[in-house]
Short mmCIF file of C-alpha atoms in Angstrom, two decimals:
data_model
loop_
_atom_site.label_atom_id
_atom_site.label_comp_id
_atom_site.label_asym_id
_atom_site.label_seq_id
_atom_site.Cartn_x
_atom_site.Cartn_y
_atom_site.Cartn_z
CA MET A 190 7.47 53.68 47.07
CA ASN A 191 9.23 52.05 50.07
CA ARG A 192 5.88 51.38 51.75
CA ALA A 193 4.54 49.66 48.63
CA ALA A 194 7.49 47.23 48.34
CA PRO A 195 6.50 45.01 51.33
CA ILE A 196 2.92 44.85 50.06
CA LEU A 197 4.07 43.76 46.59
CA ALA A 198 6.39 41.14 48.10
CA ALA A 199 3.52 39.74 50.17
CA LEU A 200 1.29 39.52 47.09
CA VAL A 201 3.98 37.59 45.20
CA LEU A 202 4.29 35.10 48.08
CA MET A 203 0.52 34.69 48.15
CA LEU A 204 0.34 34.05 44.40
CA GLN A 205 3.12 31.44 44.25
CA PRO A 206 1.04 28.50 45.58
CA VAL A 207 -1.83 29.54 43.30
CA LEU A 208 0.43 29.35 40.26
CA ALA A 209 1.62 25.90 41.30
CA ALA A 210 -1.92 24.65 41.77
CA ASP A 211 -2.90 25.97 38.33
CA VAL A 212 -0.47 23.68 36.47
CA ASP A 213 -2.66 21.17 34.61
CA THR A 214 -0.57 18.11 33.74
CA GLU A 215 -3.14 16.70 31.29
CA ASN A 216 -1.76 18.82 28.43
CA LEU A 217 1.66 19.60 29.89
CA PHE A 218 3.67 17.09 27.85
CA GLY A 219 3.92 16.39 24.11
CA PHE A 220 2.51 13.04 22.95
CA THR A 221 2.45 11.79 26.54
CA GLU A 222 -0.63 12.87 28.52
CA GLY A 223 -0.74 13.73 32.20
CA ALA A 224 -3.12 12.31 34.79
CA ASP A 225 -5.03 15.51 35.65
CA THR A 226 -8.70 16.15 34.94
CA GLY A 227 -10.41 19.54 35.17
CA GLU A 228 -12.31 21.12 38.02
CA GLU A 229 -15.93 20.12 38.60
CA GLY A 230 -18.15 21.76 35.97
CA GLU A 231 -15.23 22.84 33.77
CA GLN A 232 -15.68 22.79 29.99
CA ASP A 233 -12.98 22.71 27.32
CA VAL A 234 -12.71 22.90 23.54
CA PHE A 235 -9.63 21.41 21.85
CA LEU A 236 -8.22 21.46 18.33
CA ASP A 237 -5.60 18.71 18.17
CA THR A 238 -3.63 17.92 14.99
CA ILE A 239 -1.02 15.18 14.64
CA GLY A 240 1.08 15.28 11.48
CA ARG A 241 2.86 12.12 10.28
CA PHE A 242 5.60 12.42 7.66
CA GLY A 243 8.13 10.22 5.88
CA LYS A 244 7.94 6.71 4.40
CA ARG A 245 10.28 4.62 2.25
CA LYS A 246 10.36 5.54 -1.46
CA ALA A 247 9.03 3.07 -4.02
CA GLY A 248 11.58 4.00 -6.70
CA PRO A 249 13.53 6.81 -8.34
CA GLY A 250 12.15 10.32 -8.39
CA SER A 251 10.63 12.52 -5.73
CA SER A 252 8.34 11.07 -3.09
CA ARG A 253 5.98 12.38 -0.45
CA TYR A 254 4.09 10.98 2.50
CA GLY A 255 2.22 13.44 4.67
CA VAL A 256 -0.88 12.86 6.81
CA ALA A 257 -2.66 15.28 9.15
CA ASP A 258 -5.09 13.74 11.64
CA THR A 259 -7.16 16.53 13.20
CA LYS A 260 -9.57 16.19 16.13
CA LEU A 261 -12.04 18.86 17.23
CA SER A 262 -13.46 18.01 20.64
CA TYR A 263 -15.53 19.21 23.57
CA GLN A 264 -14.71 18.08 27.12
CA TYR A 265 -16.87 18.31 30.22
CA ASP A 266 -15.87 17.44 33.79
CA PRO A 267 -18.99 16.40 35.77
CA THR A 268 -16.79 15.85 38.85
CA GLY A 269 -13.27 16.84 39.87
CA ASN A 270 -11.84 13.43 38.93
CA PHE A 271 -13.92 12.35 35.89
CA SER A 272 -14.06 13.82 32.39
CA ILE A 273 -16.02 13.10 29.21
CA GLU A 274 -14.75 14.22 25.82
CA LEU A 275 -16.62 14.04 22.49
CA GLY A 276 -14.60 14.46 19.31
CA VAL A 277 -14.85 14.43 15.51
CA TYR A 278 -11.90 13.59 13.25
CA GLY A 279 -10.66 14.74 9.87
CA ASP A 280 -7.99 13.08 7.73
CA ALA A 281 -5.94 14.95 5.11
CA ARG A 282 -3.12 13.24 3.23
CA ARG A 283 -0.81 13.41 0.24
CA VAL A 284 1.02 10.26 -0.85
CA ARG A 285 3.29 9.92 -3.89
CA ASN A 286 5.87 7.28 -4.87
CA ILE A 287 5.82 5.41 -1.52
CA ALA A 288 6.57 1.69 -1.23
CA ASP A 289 3.46 -0.55 -1.00
CA LEU A 290 1.08 2.46 -1.03
CA ASP A 291 -1.04 3.91 -3.83
CA ASP A 292 -0.62 7.54 -4.79
CA LYS A 293 -3.46 9.67 -3.40
CA ALA A 294 -4.36 13.12 -2.17
CA PHE A 295 -7.57 13.92 -0.32
CA ALA A 296 -9.18 15.30 2.83
CA THR A 297 -12.19 13.67 4.47
CA PHE A 298 -14.28 13.28 7.62
CA ASP A 299 -12.77 10.40 9.60
CA GLY A 300 -15.20 9.40 12.32
CA VAL A 301 -16.06 10.15 15.92
CA GLU A 302 -14.64 9.34 19.36
CA VAL A 303 -15.71 9.34 23.01
CA ASP A 304 -13.02 9.70 25.71
CA LEU A 305 -13.76 8.70 29.30
CA LYS A 306 -11.13 9.48 31.95
CA TYR A 307 -11.07 8.75 35.67
CA GLN A 308 -8.37 10.10 37.98
CA PHE A 309 -7.51 7.92 40.99
CA LEU A 310 -4.89 10.24 42.48
CA LYS A 311 -4.39 13.97 41.96
CA GLY A 312 -0.86 15.29 42.25
CA SER A 313 0.00 18.24 44.49
CA LYS A 314 2.97 19.60 46.46
CA ASP A 315 2.01 17.44 49.45
CA GLN A 316 1.19 14.37 47.31
CA PRO A 317 3.20 14.73 44.08
CA PHE A 318 1.99 11.55 42.28
CA GLY A 319 -0.99 11.55 39.90
CA LEU A 320 -2.65 8.48 38.37
CA ALA A 321 -5.54 8.08 35.92
CA ILE A 322 -7.04 5.65 33.41
CA GLU A 323 -8.65 6.67 30.12
CA THR A 324 -10.51 4.72 27.44
CA ARG A 325 -11.18 6.01 23.91
CA PRO A 326 -13.67 4.07 21.78
CA ARG A 327 -13.70 5.39 18.22
CA PHE A 328 -15.40 4.77 14.88
CA ALA A 329 -13.02 5.58 12.00
CA ARG A 330 -13.51 5.66 8.22
CA THR A 331 -9.91 5.54 6.96
CA LEU A 332 -7.03 3.13 7.52
CA PRO A 333 -4.29 5.20 9.23
CA ILE A 334 -1.35 4.11 7.05
CA GLU A 335 -2.89 3.13 3.71
CA GLY A 336 -5.60 5.80 3.63
CA THR A 337 -8.07 3.23 2.29
CA GLY A 338 -11.77 3.70 3.00
CA ALA A 339 -13.00 1.35 5.74
CA ASN A 340 -15.40 0.98 8.65
CA ILE A 341 -13.23 0.54 11.74
CA PHE A 342 -14.01 0.20 15.44
CA ASP A 343 -11.00 1.14 17.54
CA VAL A 344 -10.49 1.26 21.32
CA GLU A 345 -7.43 2.72 23.04
CA THR A 346 -6.92 2.32 26.79
CA LEU A 347 -4.24 4.34 28.59
CA LEU A 348 -2.77 4.26 32.06
CA GLN A 349 -1.52 7.81 32.75
CA ALA A 350 0.84 8.80 35.56
CA ASP A 351 2.75 11.94 36.46
CA LEU A 352 5.12 12.93 39.24
CA GLN A 353 6.10 16.42 40.41
CA ILE A 354 9.84 15.83 40.86
CA VAL A 355 10.71 19.40 41.87
CA PRO A 356 7.72 21.34 43.28
CA ASP A 357 6.36 23.83 40.75
CA LYS A 358 9.39 23.24 38.52
CA VAL A 359 9.87 19.73 37.05
CA TRP A 360 7.26 17.09 36.15
CA LEU A 361 7.63 13.53 34.84
CA GLY A 362 4.84 11.98 32.76
CA ALA A 363 4.41 8.32 31.75
CA ASN A 364 1.81 6.46 29.69
CA LEU A 365 1.11 2.79 29.05
CA SER A 366 -1.27 2.27 26.12
CA PHE A 367 -3.01 -0.61 24.34
CA GLU A 368 -5.01 0.07 21.18
CA GLY A 369 -6.94 -2.60 19.28
CA ALA A 370 -8.81 -2.11 16.00
CA ALA A 371 -11.07 -4.25 13.82
CA GLY A 372 -12.85 -3.29 10.61
CA ARG A 373 -13.74 -4.00 7.01
CA LEU A 374 -12.60 -2.30 3.83
CA ARG A 375 -15.39 -0.57 2.01
CA GLY A 376 -16.09 -2.08 -1.39
CA SER A 377 -14.12 -5.34 -1.03
CA GLY A 378 -15.47 -6.30 2.40
CA LEU A 379 -12.04 -7.65 3.40
CA GLY A 380 -11.31 -7.64 7.12
CA ASP A 381 -8.54 -5.61 8.75
CA ARG A 382 -7.36 -6.16 12.33
CA SER A 383 -4.41 -4.53 14.07
CA SER A 384 -3.19 -3.45 17.49
CA LEU A 385 -0.56 -1.21 19.02
CA PHE A 386 1.27 -1.21 22.35
CA THR A 387 2.98 2.01 23.46
CA VAL A 388 5.16 3.10 26.37
CA SER A 389 6.01 6.79 26.63
CA ASN A 390 7.88 9.00 29.07
CA ALA A 391 8.35 12.77 29.12
CA LEU A 392 9.87 15.51 31.28
CA SER A 393 8.49 19.03 31.49
CA VAL A 394 10.48 21.86 33.06
CA ARG A 395 9.08 25.29 33.84
CA VAL A 396 11.30 27.69 31.87
CA GLY A 397 9.04 30.73 32.34
CA GLU A 398 6.01 31.64 34.40
CA ASN A 399 3.67 30.14 31.76
CA THR A 400 6.08 28.15 29.57
CA PHE A 401 7.20 24.52 29.96
CA LEU A 402 9.72 22.55 27.88
CA GLY A 403 11.19 19.06 28.02
CA PRO A 404 12.32 15.87 26.22
CA GLU A 405 10.15 12.87 25.39
CA MET A 406 10.74 9.25 24.37
CA ARG A 407 8.21 6.70 23.10
CA TYR A 408 8.47 2.98 22.29
CA LEU A 409 5.80 1.51 19.98
CA ARG A 410 5.08 -2.11 18.97
CA ALA A 411 2.74 -2.96 16.06
CA TYR A 412 0.82 -6.23 15.82
CA ASP A 413 -1.37 -8.03 13.34
CA GLY A 414 -4.66 -8.91 15.06
CA SER A 415 -6.77 -6.93 17.50
CA TYR A 416 -5.18 -8.40 20.66
CA LEU A 417 -1.41 -8.24 20.08
CA ASN A 418 -1.64 -11.53 18.18
CA ARG A 419 1.38 -11.44 15.86
CA PHE A 420 4.32 -9.08 16.25
CA GLU A 421 4.96 -6.99 13.12
CA GLY A 422 7.47 -4.30 14.05
CA HIS A 423 8.64 -1.78 16.63
CA ALA A 424 10.21 1.67 16.81
CA VAL A 425 11.67 4.23 19.21
CA PHE A 426 10.78 7.92 18.87
CA VAL A 427 12.68 10.75 20.56
CA GLY A 428 11.69 14.40 20.61
CA ALA A 429 10.56 17.30 22.75
CA GLY A 430 7.39 19.05 23.87
CA LEU A 431 6.55 22.71 24.53
CA HIS A 432 3.53 23.88 26.55
CA HIS A 433 2.61 27.54 26.84
CA ARG A 434 -0.36 29.20 28.51
CA PHE A 435 -1.43 32.43 26.82
CA THR A 436 -3.96 33.13 29.57
CA GLU A 437 -5.45 31.20 32.48
CA LYS A 438 -8.01 29.72 30.03
CA THR A 439 -6.03 29.21 26.79
CA PHE A 440 -2.94 27.17 25.93
CA VAL A 441 -0.95 25.56 23.13
CA THR A 442 1.07 22.34 23.24
CA LEU A 443 3.66 21.69 20.51
CA ALA A 444 5.64 18.48 20.09
CA TYR A 445 8.04 16.81 17.68
CA ALA A 446 9.15 13.16 17.66
CA GLY A 447 11.54 11.50 15.22
CA GLN A 448 12.07 7.76 14.76
CA VAL A 449 15.65 7.05 15.85
CA TRP A 450 15.49 3.25 15.70
CA GLY A 451 13.13 0.60 14.41
CA ARG A 452 12.79 -2.92 13.01
CA ASP A 453 10.21 -4.44 10.67
CA ARG A 454 9.56 -8.19 11.02
CA ASP A 455 9.18 -8.55 7.25
CA PRO A 456 12.32 -10.35 5.88
CA ALA A 457 12.35 -7.90 2.96
CA SER A 458 13.18 -5.15 5.47
CA ALA A 459 16.03 -7.03 7.16
CA GLY A 460 19.01 -4.83 7.93
CA ARG A 461 17.11 -1.56 7.63
CA SER A 462 17.49 0.83 10.55
CA PHE A 463 13.83 1.97 10.75
CA ASP A 464 10.35 0.48 10.65
CA LEU A 465 8.69 2.66 8.03
CA ALA A 466 5.99 0.12 7.17
CA HIS A 467 4.07 0.57 10.44
CA PHE A 468 5.36 3.98 11.56
CA GLU A 469 6.54 7.25 10.07
CA ARG A 470 9.92 8.95 10.22
CA HIS A 471 8.57 12.15 11.83
CA ASN A 472 5.58 13.07 14.02
CA VAL A 473 4.43 16.60 14.88
CA ARG A 474 1.64 17.61 17.25
CA VAL A 475 -0.15 20.95 17.66
CA LYS A 476 -2.88 21.15 20.32
CA LEU A 477 -4.86 24.30 21.12
CA GLY A 478 -7.20 24.47 24.10
CA VAL A 479 -9.76 26.90 25.51
CA MET A 480 -11.39 26.43 28.93
CA PHE A 481 -14.59 28.07 30.10
#
């Protein structure tokens, strides 16, 4: 038994740098995304659902606003710093007695997306800063707030950065995002153009060998027009993210964010503490991943 102890201690020391290198920051945070890409030739399948809940009531009686945006995607990394992801979307919602929105309940196919990501810098113990850019052109079939049928072309571009503050223990993630959309409502042919600017920051702390937890804050600004033309409203969301690896090849990321402050430019909303016209009161994210 005494002879085995030094051997076990040596194995632990040998494994420690391997565990540190295995931390993939891409899915480490909640709504914020890290700069990492996979290893050359790596393939991934993701099931990513974002739930959005809570809008202002239209009148007396019970009300409900719940939307689940689900993406099923396949990702391939042709090189160690470039990834391609192909995804299909589904939209399920239930809306009842909400201001400025029609009552509805349905689930439908909601378009396709291609994600292209290039990593300029890969973080490590020796060089703790990671930096990447990602663009996400998408064709969608449903307006995100109203749930109205439409043909929409949407492009989101993100600058993603992360920093290993304490080696193998604490990571900081930050995103800067611009998303512009243009489309037409099916049936009426009316145009719809909008854009969104987002800044997000998150911390992730290793609380177990394969478990990470930390706070997150996001600031969002909504605009009328595809290129941040006319300011409509803004909001601050605060929450937390949990990342857990079941095995070396499977993981889950859970996140919650609640709107803690917001303002709508519409004079009818003056004095109200939240912007519930352009954003929801609560956001929840569940992301499952398998690598092979």
